[in-house]
Coordinates of C-alpha atoms and ligand atoms in Angstrom, one line a residue:
X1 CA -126.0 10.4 117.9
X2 CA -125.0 8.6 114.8
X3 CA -128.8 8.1 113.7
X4 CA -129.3 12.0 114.4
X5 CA -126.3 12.4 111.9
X6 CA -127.5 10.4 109.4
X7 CA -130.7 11.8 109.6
X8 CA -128.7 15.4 109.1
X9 CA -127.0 13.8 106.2
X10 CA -130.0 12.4 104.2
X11 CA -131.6 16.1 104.6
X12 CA -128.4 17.9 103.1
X13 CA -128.4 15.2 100.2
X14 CA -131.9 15.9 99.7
X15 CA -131.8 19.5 99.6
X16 CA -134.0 21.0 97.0
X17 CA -133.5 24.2 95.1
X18 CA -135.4 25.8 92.1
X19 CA -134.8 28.2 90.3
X20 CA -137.5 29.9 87.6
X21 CA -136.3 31.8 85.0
X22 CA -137.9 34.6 83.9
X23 CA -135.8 37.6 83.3
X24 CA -136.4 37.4 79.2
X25 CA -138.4 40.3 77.4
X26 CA -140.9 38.8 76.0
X27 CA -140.9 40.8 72.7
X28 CA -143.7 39.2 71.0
X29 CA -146.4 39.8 73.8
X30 CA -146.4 44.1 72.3
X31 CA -146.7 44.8 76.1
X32 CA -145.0 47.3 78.4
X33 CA -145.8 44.6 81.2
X34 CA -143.1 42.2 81.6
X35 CA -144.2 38.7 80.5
X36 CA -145.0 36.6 83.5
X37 CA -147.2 39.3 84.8
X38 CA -149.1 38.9 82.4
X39 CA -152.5 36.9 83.8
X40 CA -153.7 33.2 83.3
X41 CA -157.2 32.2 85.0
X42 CA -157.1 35.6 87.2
X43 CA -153.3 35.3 88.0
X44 CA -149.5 35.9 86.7
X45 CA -147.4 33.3 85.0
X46 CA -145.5 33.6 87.3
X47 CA -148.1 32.9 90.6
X48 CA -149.2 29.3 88.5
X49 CA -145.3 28.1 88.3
X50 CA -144.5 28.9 91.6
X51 CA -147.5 27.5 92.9
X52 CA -146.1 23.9 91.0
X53 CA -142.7 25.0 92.8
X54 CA -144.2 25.3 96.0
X55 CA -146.1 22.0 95.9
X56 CA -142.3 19.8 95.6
X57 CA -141.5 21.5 98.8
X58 CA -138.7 23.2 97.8
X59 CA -135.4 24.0 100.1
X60 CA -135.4 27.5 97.9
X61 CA -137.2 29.0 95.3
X62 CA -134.8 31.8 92.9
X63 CA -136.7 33.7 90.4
X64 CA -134.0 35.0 88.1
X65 CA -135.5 38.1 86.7
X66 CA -134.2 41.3 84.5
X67 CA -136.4 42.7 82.1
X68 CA -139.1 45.0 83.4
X69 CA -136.7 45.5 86.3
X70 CA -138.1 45.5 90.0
X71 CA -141.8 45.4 88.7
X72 CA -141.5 42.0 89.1
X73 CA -140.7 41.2 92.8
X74 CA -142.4 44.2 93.6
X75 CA -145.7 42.4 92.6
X76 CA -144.8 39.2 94.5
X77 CA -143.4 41.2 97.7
X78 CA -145.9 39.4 99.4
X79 CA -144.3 36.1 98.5
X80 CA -141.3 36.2 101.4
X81 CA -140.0 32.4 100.1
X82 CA -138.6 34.0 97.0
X83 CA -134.7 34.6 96.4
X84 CA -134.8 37.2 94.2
X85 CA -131.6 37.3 91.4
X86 CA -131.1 39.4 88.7
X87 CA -129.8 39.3 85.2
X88 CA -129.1 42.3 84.1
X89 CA -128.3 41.3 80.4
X90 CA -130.4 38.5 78.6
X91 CA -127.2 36.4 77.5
X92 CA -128.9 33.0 78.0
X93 CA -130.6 30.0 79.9
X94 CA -127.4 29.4 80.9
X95 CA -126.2 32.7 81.8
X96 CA -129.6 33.2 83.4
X97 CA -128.7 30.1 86.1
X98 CA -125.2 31.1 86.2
X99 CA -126.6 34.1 88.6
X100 CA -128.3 31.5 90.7
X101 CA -125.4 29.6 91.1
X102 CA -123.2 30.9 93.5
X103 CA -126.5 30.7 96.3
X104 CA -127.2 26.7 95.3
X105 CA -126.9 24.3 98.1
X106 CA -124.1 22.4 97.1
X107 CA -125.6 19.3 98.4
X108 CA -128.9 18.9 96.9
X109 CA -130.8 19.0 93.6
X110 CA -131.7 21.9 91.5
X111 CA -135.0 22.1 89.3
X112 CA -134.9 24.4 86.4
X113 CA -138.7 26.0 85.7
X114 CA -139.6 28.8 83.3
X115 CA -141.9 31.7 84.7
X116 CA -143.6 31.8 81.2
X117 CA -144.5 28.1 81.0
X118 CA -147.2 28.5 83.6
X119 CA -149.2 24.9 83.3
X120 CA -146.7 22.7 84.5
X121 CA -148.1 20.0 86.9
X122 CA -146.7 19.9 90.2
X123 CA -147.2 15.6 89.7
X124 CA -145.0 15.8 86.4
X125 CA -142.2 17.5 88.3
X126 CA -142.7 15.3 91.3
X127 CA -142.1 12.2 89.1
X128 CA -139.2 14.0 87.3
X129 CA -137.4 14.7 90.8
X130 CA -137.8 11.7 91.3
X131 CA -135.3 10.2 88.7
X132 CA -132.4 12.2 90.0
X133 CA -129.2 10.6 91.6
X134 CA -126.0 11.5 91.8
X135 CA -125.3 10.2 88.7
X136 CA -128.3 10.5 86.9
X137 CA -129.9 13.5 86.2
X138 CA -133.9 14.5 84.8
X139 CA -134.7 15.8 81.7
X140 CA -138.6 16.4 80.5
X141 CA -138.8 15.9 77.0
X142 CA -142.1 16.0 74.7
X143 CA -142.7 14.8 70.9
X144 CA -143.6 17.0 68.7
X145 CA -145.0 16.6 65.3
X146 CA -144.0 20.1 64.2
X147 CA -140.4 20.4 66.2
X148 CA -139.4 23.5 64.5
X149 CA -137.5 26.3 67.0
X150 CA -137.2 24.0 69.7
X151 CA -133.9 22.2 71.2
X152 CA -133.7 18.4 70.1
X153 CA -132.8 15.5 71.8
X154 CA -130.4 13.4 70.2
X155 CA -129.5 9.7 71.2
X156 CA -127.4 7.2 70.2
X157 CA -127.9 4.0 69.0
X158 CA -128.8 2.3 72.3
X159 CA -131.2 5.3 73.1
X160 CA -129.3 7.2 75.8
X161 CA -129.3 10.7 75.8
X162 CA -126.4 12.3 74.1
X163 CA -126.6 16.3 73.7
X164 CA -129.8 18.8 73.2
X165 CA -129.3 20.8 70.0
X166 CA -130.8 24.0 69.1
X167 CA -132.8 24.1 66.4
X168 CA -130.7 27.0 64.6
X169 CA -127.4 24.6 65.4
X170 CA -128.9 21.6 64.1
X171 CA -128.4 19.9 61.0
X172 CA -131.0 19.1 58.8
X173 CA -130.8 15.4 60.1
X174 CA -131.4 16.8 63.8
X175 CA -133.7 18.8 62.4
X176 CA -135.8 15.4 61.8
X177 CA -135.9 13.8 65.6
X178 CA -139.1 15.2 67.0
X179 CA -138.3 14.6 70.9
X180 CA -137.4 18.2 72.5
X181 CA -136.4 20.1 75.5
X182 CA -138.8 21.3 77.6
X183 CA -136.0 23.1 79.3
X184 CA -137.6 21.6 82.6
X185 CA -134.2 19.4 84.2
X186 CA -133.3 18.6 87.8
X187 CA -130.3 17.5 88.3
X188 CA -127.5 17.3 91.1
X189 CA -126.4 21.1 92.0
X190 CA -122.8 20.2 92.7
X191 CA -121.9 18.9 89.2
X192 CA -124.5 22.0 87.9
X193 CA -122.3 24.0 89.1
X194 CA -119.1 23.0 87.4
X195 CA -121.1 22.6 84.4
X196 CA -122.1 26.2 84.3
X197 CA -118.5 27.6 84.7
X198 CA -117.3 25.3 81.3
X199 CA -120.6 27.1 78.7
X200 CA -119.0 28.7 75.8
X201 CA -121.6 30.8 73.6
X202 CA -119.9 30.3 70.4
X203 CA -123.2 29.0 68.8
X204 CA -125.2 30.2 66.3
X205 CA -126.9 32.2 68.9
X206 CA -124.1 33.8 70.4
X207 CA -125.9 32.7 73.4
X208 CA -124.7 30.4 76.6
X209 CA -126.9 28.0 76.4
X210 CA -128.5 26.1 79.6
X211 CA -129.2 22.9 77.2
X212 CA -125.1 22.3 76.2
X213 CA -124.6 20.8 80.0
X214 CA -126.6 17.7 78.9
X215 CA -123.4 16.9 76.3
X216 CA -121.1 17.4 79.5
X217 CA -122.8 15.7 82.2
X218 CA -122.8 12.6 79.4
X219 CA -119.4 13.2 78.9
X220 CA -118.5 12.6 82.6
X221 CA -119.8 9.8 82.8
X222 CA -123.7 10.7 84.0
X223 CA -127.0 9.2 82.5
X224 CA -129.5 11.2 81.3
X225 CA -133.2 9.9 82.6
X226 CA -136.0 11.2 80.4
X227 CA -139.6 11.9 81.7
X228 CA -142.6 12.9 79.6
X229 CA -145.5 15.1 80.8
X230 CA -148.6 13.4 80.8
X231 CA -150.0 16.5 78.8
X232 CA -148.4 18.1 76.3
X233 CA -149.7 21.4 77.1
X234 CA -148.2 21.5 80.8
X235 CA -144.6 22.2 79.1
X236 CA -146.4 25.1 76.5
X237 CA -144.8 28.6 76.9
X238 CA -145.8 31.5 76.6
X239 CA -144.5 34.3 73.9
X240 CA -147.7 36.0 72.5
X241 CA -150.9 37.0 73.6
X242 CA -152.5 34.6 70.9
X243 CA -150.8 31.8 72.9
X244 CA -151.8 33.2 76.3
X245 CA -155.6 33.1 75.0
X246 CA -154.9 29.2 73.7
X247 CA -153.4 28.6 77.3
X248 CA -156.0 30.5 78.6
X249 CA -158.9 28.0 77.3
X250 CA -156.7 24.8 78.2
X251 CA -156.8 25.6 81.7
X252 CA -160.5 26.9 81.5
X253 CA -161.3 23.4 79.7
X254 CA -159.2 21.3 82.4
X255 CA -161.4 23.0 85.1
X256 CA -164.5 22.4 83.9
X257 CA -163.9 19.0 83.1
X258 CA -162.6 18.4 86.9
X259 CA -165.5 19.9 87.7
X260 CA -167.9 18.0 85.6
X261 CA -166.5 15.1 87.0
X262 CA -167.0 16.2 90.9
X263 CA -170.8 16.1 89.6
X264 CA -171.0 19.8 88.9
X265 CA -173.8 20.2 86.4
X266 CA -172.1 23.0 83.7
X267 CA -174.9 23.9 81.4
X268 CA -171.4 24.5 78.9
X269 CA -168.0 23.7 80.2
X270 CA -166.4 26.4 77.3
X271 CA -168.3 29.2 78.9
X272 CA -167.5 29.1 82.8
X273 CA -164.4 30.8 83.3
X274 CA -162.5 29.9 86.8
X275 CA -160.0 32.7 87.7
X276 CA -159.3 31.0 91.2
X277 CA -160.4 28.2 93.5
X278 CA -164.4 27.6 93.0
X279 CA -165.7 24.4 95.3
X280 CA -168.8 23.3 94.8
X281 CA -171.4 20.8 96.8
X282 CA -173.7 18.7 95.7
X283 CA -175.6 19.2 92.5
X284 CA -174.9 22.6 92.3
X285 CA -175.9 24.2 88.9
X286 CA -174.4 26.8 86.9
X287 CA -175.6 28.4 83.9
X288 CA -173.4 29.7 80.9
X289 CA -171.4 32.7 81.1
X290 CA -170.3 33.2 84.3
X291 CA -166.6 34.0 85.6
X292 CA -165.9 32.8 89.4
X293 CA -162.7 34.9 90.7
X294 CA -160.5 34.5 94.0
X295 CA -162.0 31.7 96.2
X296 CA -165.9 30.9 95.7
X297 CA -167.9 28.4 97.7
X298 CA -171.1 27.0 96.2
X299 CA -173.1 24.9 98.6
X300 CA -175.6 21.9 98.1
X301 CA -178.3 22.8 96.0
X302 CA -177.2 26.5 94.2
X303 CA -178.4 27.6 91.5
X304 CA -176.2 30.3 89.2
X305 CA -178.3 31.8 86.7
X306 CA -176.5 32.6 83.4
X307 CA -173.9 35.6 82.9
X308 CA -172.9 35.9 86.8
X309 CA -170.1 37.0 88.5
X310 CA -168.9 36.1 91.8
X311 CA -165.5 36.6 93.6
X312 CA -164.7 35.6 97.1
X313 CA -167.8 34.7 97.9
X314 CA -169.5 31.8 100.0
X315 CA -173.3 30.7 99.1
X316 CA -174.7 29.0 101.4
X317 CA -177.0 25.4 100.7
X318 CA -180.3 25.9 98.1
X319 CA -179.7 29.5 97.3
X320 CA -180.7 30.7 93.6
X321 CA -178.6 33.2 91.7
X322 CA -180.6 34.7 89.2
X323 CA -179.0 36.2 86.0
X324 CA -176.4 39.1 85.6
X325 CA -175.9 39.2 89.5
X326 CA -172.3 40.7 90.5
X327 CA -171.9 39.4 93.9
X328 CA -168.0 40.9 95.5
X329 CA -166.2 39.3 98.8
X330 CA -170.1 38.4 100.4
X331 CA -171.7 35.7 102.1
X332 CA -175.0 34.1 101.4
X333 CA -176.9 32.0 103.8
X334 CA -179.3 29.4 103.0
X335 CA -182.0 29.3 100.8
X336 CA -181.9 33.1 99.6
X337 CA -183.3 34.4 96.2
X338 CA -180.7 36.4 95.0
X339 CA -181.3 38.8 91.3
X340 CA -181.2 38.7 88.7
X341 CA -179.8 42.1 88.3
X342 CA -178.3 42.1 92.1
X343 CA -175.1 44.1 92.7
X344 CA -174.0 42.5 96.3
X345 CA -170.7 44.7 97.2
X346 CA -167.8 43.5 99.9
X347 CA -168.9 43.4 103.4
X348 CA -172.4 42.1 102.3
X349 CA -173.4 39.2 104.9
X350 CA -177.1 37.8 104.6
X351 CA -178.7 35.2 106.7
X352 CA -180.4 32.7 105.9
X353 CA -183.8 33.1 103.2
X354 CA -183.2 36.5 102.8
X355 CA -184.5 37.9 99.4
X356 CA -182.6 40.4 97.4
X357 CA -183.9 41.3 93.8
X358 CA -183.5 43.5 90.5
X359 CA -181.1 46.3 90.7
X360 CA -180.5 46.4 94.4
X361 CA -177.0 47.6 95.5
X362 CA -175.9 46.3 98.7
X363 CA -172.5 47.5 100.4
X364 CA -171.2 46.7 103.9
X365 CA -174.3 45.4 105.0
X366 CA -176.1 42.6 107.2
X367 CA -179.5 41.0 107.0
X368 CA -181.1 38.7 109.3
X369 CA -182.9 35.8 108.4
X370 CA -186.5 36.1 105.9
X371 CA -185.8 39.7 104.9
X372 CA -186.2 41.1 101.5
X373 CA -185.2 43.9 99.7
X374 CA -186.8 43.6 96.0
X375 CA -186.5 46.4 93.7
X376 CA -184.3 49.0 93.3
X377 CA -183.0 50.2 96.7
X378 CA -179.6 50.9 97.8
X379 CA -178.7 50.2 101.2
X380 CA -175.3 50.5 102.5
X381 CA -173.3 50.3 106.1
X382 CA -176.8 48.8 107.1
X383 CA -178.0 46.9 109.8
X384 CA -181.1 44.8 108.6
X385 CA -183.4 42.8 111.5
X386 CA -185.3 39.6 110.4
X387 CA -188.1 39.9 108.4
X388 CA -187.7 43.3 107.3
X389 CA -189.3 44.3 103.8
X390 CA -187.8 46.9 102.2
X391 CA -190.3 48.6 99.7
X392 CA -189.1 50.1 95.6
X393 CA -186.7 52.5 95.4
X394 CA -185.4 52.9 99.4
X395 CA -181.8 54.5 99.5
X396 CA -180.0 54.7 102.8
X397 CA -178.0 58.1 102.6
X398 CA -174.9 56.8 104.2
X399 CA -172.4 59.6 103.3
X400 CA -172.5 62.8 104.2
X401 CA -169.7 64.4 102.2
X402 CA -167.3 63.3 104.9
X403 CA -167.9 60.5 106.9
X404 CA -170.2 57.4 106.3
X405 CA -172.9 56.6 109.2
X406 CA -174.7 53.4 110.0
X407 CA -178.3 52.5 109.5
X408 CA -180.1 50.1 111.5
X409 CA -183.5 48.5 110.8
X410 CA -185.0 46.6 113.4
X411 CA -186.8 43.2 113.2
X412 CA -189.8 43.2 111.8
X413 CA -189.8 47.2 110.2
X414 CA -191.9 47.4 107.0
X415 CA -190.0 50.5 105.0
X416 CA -192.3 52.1 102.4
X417 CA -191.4 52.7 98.6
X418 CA -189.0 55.8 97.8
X419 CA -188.0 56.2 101.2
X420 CA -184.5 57.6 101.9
X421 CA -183.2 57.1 105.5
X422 CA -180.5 59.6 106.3
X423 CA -177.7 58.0 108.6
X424 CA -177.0 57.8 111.5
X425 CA -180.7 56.6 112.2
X426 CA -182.9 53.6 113.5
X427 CA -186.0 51.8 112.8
X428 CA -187.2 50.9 115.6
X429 CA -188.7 46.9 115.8
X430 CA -191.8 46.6 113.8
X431 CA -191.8 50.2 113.0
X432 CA -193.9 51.1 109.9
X433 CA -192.4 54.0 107.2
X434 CA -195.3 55.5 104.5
X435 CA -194.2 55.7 101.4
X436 CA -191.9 58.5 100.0
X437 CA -190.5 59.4 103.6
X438 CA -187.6 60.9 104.1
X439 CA -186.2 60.2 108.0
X440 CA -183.8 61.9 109.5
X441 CA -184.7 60.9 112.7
X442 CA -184.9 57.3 114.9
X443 CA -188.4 56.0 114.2
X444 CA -190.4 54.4 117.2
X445 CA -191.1 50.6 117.8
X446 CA -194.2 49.6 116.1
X447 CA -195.6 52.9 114.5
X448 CA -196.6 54.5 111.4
X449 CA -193.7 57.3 110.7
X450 CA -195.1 59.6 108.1
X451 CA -192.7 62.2 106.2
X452 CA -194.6 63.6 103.7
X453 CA -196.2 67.3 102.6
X454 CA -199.9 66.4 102.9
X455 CA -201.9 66.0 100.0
X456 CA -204.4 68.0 98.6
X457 CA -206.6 68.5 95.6
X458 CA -207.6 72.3 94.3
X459 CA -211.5 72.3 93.4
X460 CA -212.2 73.9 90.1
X461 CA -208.5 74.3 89.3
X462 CA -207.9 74.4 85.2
X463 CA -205.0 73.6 83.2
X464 CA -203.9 76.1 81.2
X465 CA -204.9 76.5 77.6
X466 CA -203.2 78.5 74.8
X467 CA -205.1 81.4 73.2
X468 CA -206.6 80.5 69.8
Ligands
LIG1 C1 -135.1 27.0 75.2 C2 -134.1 25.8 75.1 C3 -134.7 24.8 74.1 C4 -136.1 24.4 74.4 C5 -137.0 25.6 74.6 C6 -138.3 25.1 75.1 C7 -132.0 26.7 75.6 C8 -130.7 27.2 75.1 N1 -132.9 26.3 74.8 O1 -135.1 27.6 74.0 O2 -133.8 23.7 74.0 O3 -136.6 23.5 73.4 O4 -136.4 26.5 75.5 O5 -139.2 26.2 75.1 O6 -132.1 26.7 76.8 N2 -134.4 33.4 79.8 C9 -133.8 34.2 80.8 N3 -132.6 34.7 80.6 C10 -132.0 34.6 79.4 C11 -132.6 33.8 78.4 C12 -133.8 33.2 78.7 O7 -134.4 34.3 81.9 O8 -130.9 35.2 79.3 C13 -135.7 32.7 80.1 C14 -136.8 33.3 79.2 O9 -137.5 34.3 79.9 C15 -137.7 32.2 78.9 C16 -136.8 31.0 79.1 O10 -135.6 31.4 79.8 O11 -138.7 32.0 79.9 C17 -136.4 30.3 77.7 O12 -135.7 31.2 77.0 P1 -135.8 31.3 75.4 O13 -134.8 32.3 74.9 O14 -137.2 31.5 75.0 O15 -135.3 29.8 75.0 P2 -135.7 29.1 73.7 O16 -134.9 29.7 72.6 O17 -137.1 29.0 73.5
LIG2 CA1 -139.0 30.1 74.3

């Protein structure tokens, strides 16, 4: 019993809540879209911090939002771990956690993030958690050779942490010390709390500021521990689209170098954008120019050919991507020649050495193993055999103004040039189609089908002339 009740005890002192802000306007963006919608590497602001949230294993997450009004947690509806709290008037940072305040566990710790400073590491806020106490609390702090507009942090003599200062409270000595708030603190919710009640927003401002509860927390008595990111950029907000494009190539350049270093060969790490997850095998080659959304999976051996785009897709081992291929929510088996030019729509699956080549559309479709379709054909809500060859220009007519029917080619068909095959219909296996047919019809195992007028030639037949 009294072990079960400690344990009980060490939970409640440990619990964790965070709470992003996020409810400012975000003038300086010129956007209708409120500012942590807007997208970094394929994804909001907003999705990056609370993925860094996620990762300390939070008690509760609270976005505090307001401007743009429910657009915001109607885009992350999804996300069922978010207390939503709203702040209906920008007054503040610390008006903005005075909302959250009443739902803080009184026990725990609270972590203060900021939906528009998206690059936070999740291993900067784990070391920064772990400097809070009861009587300690965590500040992140960065140095700054050009300070301007930022909150300072101002020490005394020993070095301890005696208030933050606005920049537009400062005087011009303050003005000089080059540590500042990141605005990233955790610190122990129960004393937040009473802090919050005592702001006053008779500042320069006119604003109740988050930052004046580091003067009172010294003032009772409470030490202020100071943490640095290890990069600077991780505590960089967000207030322009100029400095969403900077952030934009940070994290682009922090991917490619992890990736360079996993042995990925990046023909140039500033032109491979990563809007997701991309995990790659063993000497896996991509050329410049291509963007890799959602969750892509490169195996051993692939080859991307330059100015590609995949999203959620798996390649499987030794397959080649040639140039300008859009490949969307598809597998790839092993070994396949895939492009260039190769438009490979959701629901694509292909087997392994299958061949698929210059402007070839592929939509809903399977393909056994060795088959190839290599020149401009469409073929959608297929079925496709092993070692099939689909001639030039074949178009499955899958629609027919209402509904969309199947096609099925059996193993082994050979399917002439300019052939459309009008669903529902099947090749039978090893079946043979001439060149220019159009079937409406299931073809037979292992014959020629033939669909064209025959052709003849008119003896003595002369072109017209004009009269002279
Ligand atoms: C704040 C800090 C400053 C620090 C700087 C780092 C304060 C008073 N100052 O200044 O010390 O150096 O961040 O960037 O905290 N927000 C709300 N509701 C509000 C006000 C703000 O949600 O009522 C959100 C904003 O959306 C933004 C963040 O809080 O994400 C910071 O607000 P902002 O007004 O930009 O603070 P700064 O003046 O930059
Ligand atoms: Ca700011």
């Amino acid at each position: 019993m009294a072990a079960f009740l400690f344990r009980m005890s060490d939970i409640m002192k440990n619990a964790l809540n965070i709470v992003i802000l996020a409810a400012g306007k975000g003038t300086r963006m010129r956007s209708d879209q409120p500012k942590v919608m807007h997208h970094l590497a394929g994804r909001p602001l907003l999705r990056h911090v609370l993925n860094a949230a996620r990762a300390q294993d939070p008690d509760k997450i609270f976005v505090v939002y307001g401007h743009g009004g429910e657009a915001v947690p109607q885009a992350f509806s999804d996300s069922k771990d978010i207390r939503w709290i709203v702040q209906a008037q920008q007054r503040g940072t610390g008006h903005a956690v005075q909302q959250a305040a009443p739902h803080l566990d009184d026990g725990g710790v609270t972590l203060i993030l900021y939906g528009d400073v998206p690059l936070i590491a999740a291993e900067t806020l784990g070391k920064l958690l772990g400097t809070v106490q009861n009587e300690t609390l965590g500040l992140l702090t960065v140095d700054l050779p050009d300070p301007a507009g930022y909150g300072r942090v101002v020490r005394d003599a020993q070095g301890h942490v005696q208030a933050i200062v606005e920049h537009k409270d400062a005087s011009d000595a303050e003005r000089g010390i080059r540590e500042v708030n990141t605005g990233i603190m955790a610190l122990p919710t129960a004393r937040l709390k009473s802090w919050l009640k005592a702001l006053r927003n008779d500042n320069a401002q006119g604003e109740y500021y988050l930052t004046d509860i580091i003067a009172m927390a010294v003032r009772d008595g409470l030490r202020v521990s100071t943490n640095k990111p290890r990069h600077h950029w991780e505590v960089l907000g967000v207030n322009s689209a100029s400095q969403l494009a900077h952030l934009e190539r940070l994290y682009q350049h922090e991917m490619a170098m992890s990736l360079l270093e996993q042995g990925v060969r990046l023909l140039d790490p500033k032109r491979t954008d990563v809007r997701g997850e991309l995990i790659c095998g063993r000497d896996v080659t991509i050329d410049v120019n291509c963007v890799f959304e959602g969750r892509v999976v490169l195996g051993d051996n692939v080859t991307v050919g330059a100015n590609c785009i995949l999203r959620d897709v798996r390649v499987s081992a030794g397959t080649r991507i040639a140039p300008f291929s859009l490949i969307e929510e598809a597998q790839i088996g092993e070994n396949g020649r895939i492009g260039p030019f190769a438009r490979i729509r959701p629901g694509t699956d292909l087997a392994e050495g299958v061949h698929i080549g210059n402007f070839v559309e592929l939509k809903n479709t399977r393909v056994d193993c060795g088959s190839k379709i290599n020149h401009l054909s469409y073929v959608g809500d297929t079925t496709v055999g092993k070692n099939v060859n689909i001639g030039a220009g074949t178009i499955t007519c899958n629609y027919d103004g209402a509904y969309k029917h199947r096609t099925v080619i059996e193993d082994d068909a050979f399917i002439g040039s300019d052939t459309q095959l009008v669903a529902p219909v099947t090749v039978g296996r090893g079946a043979t189609i001439g060149a220019g047919a159009t079937i409406t019809r299931d073809t037979p195992a292992g014959q020629l089908t033939l669909s064209r007028a025959k052709q003849v030639s008119v003896p003595g037949w002369k072109r017209p002339s004009k009269e002279k």
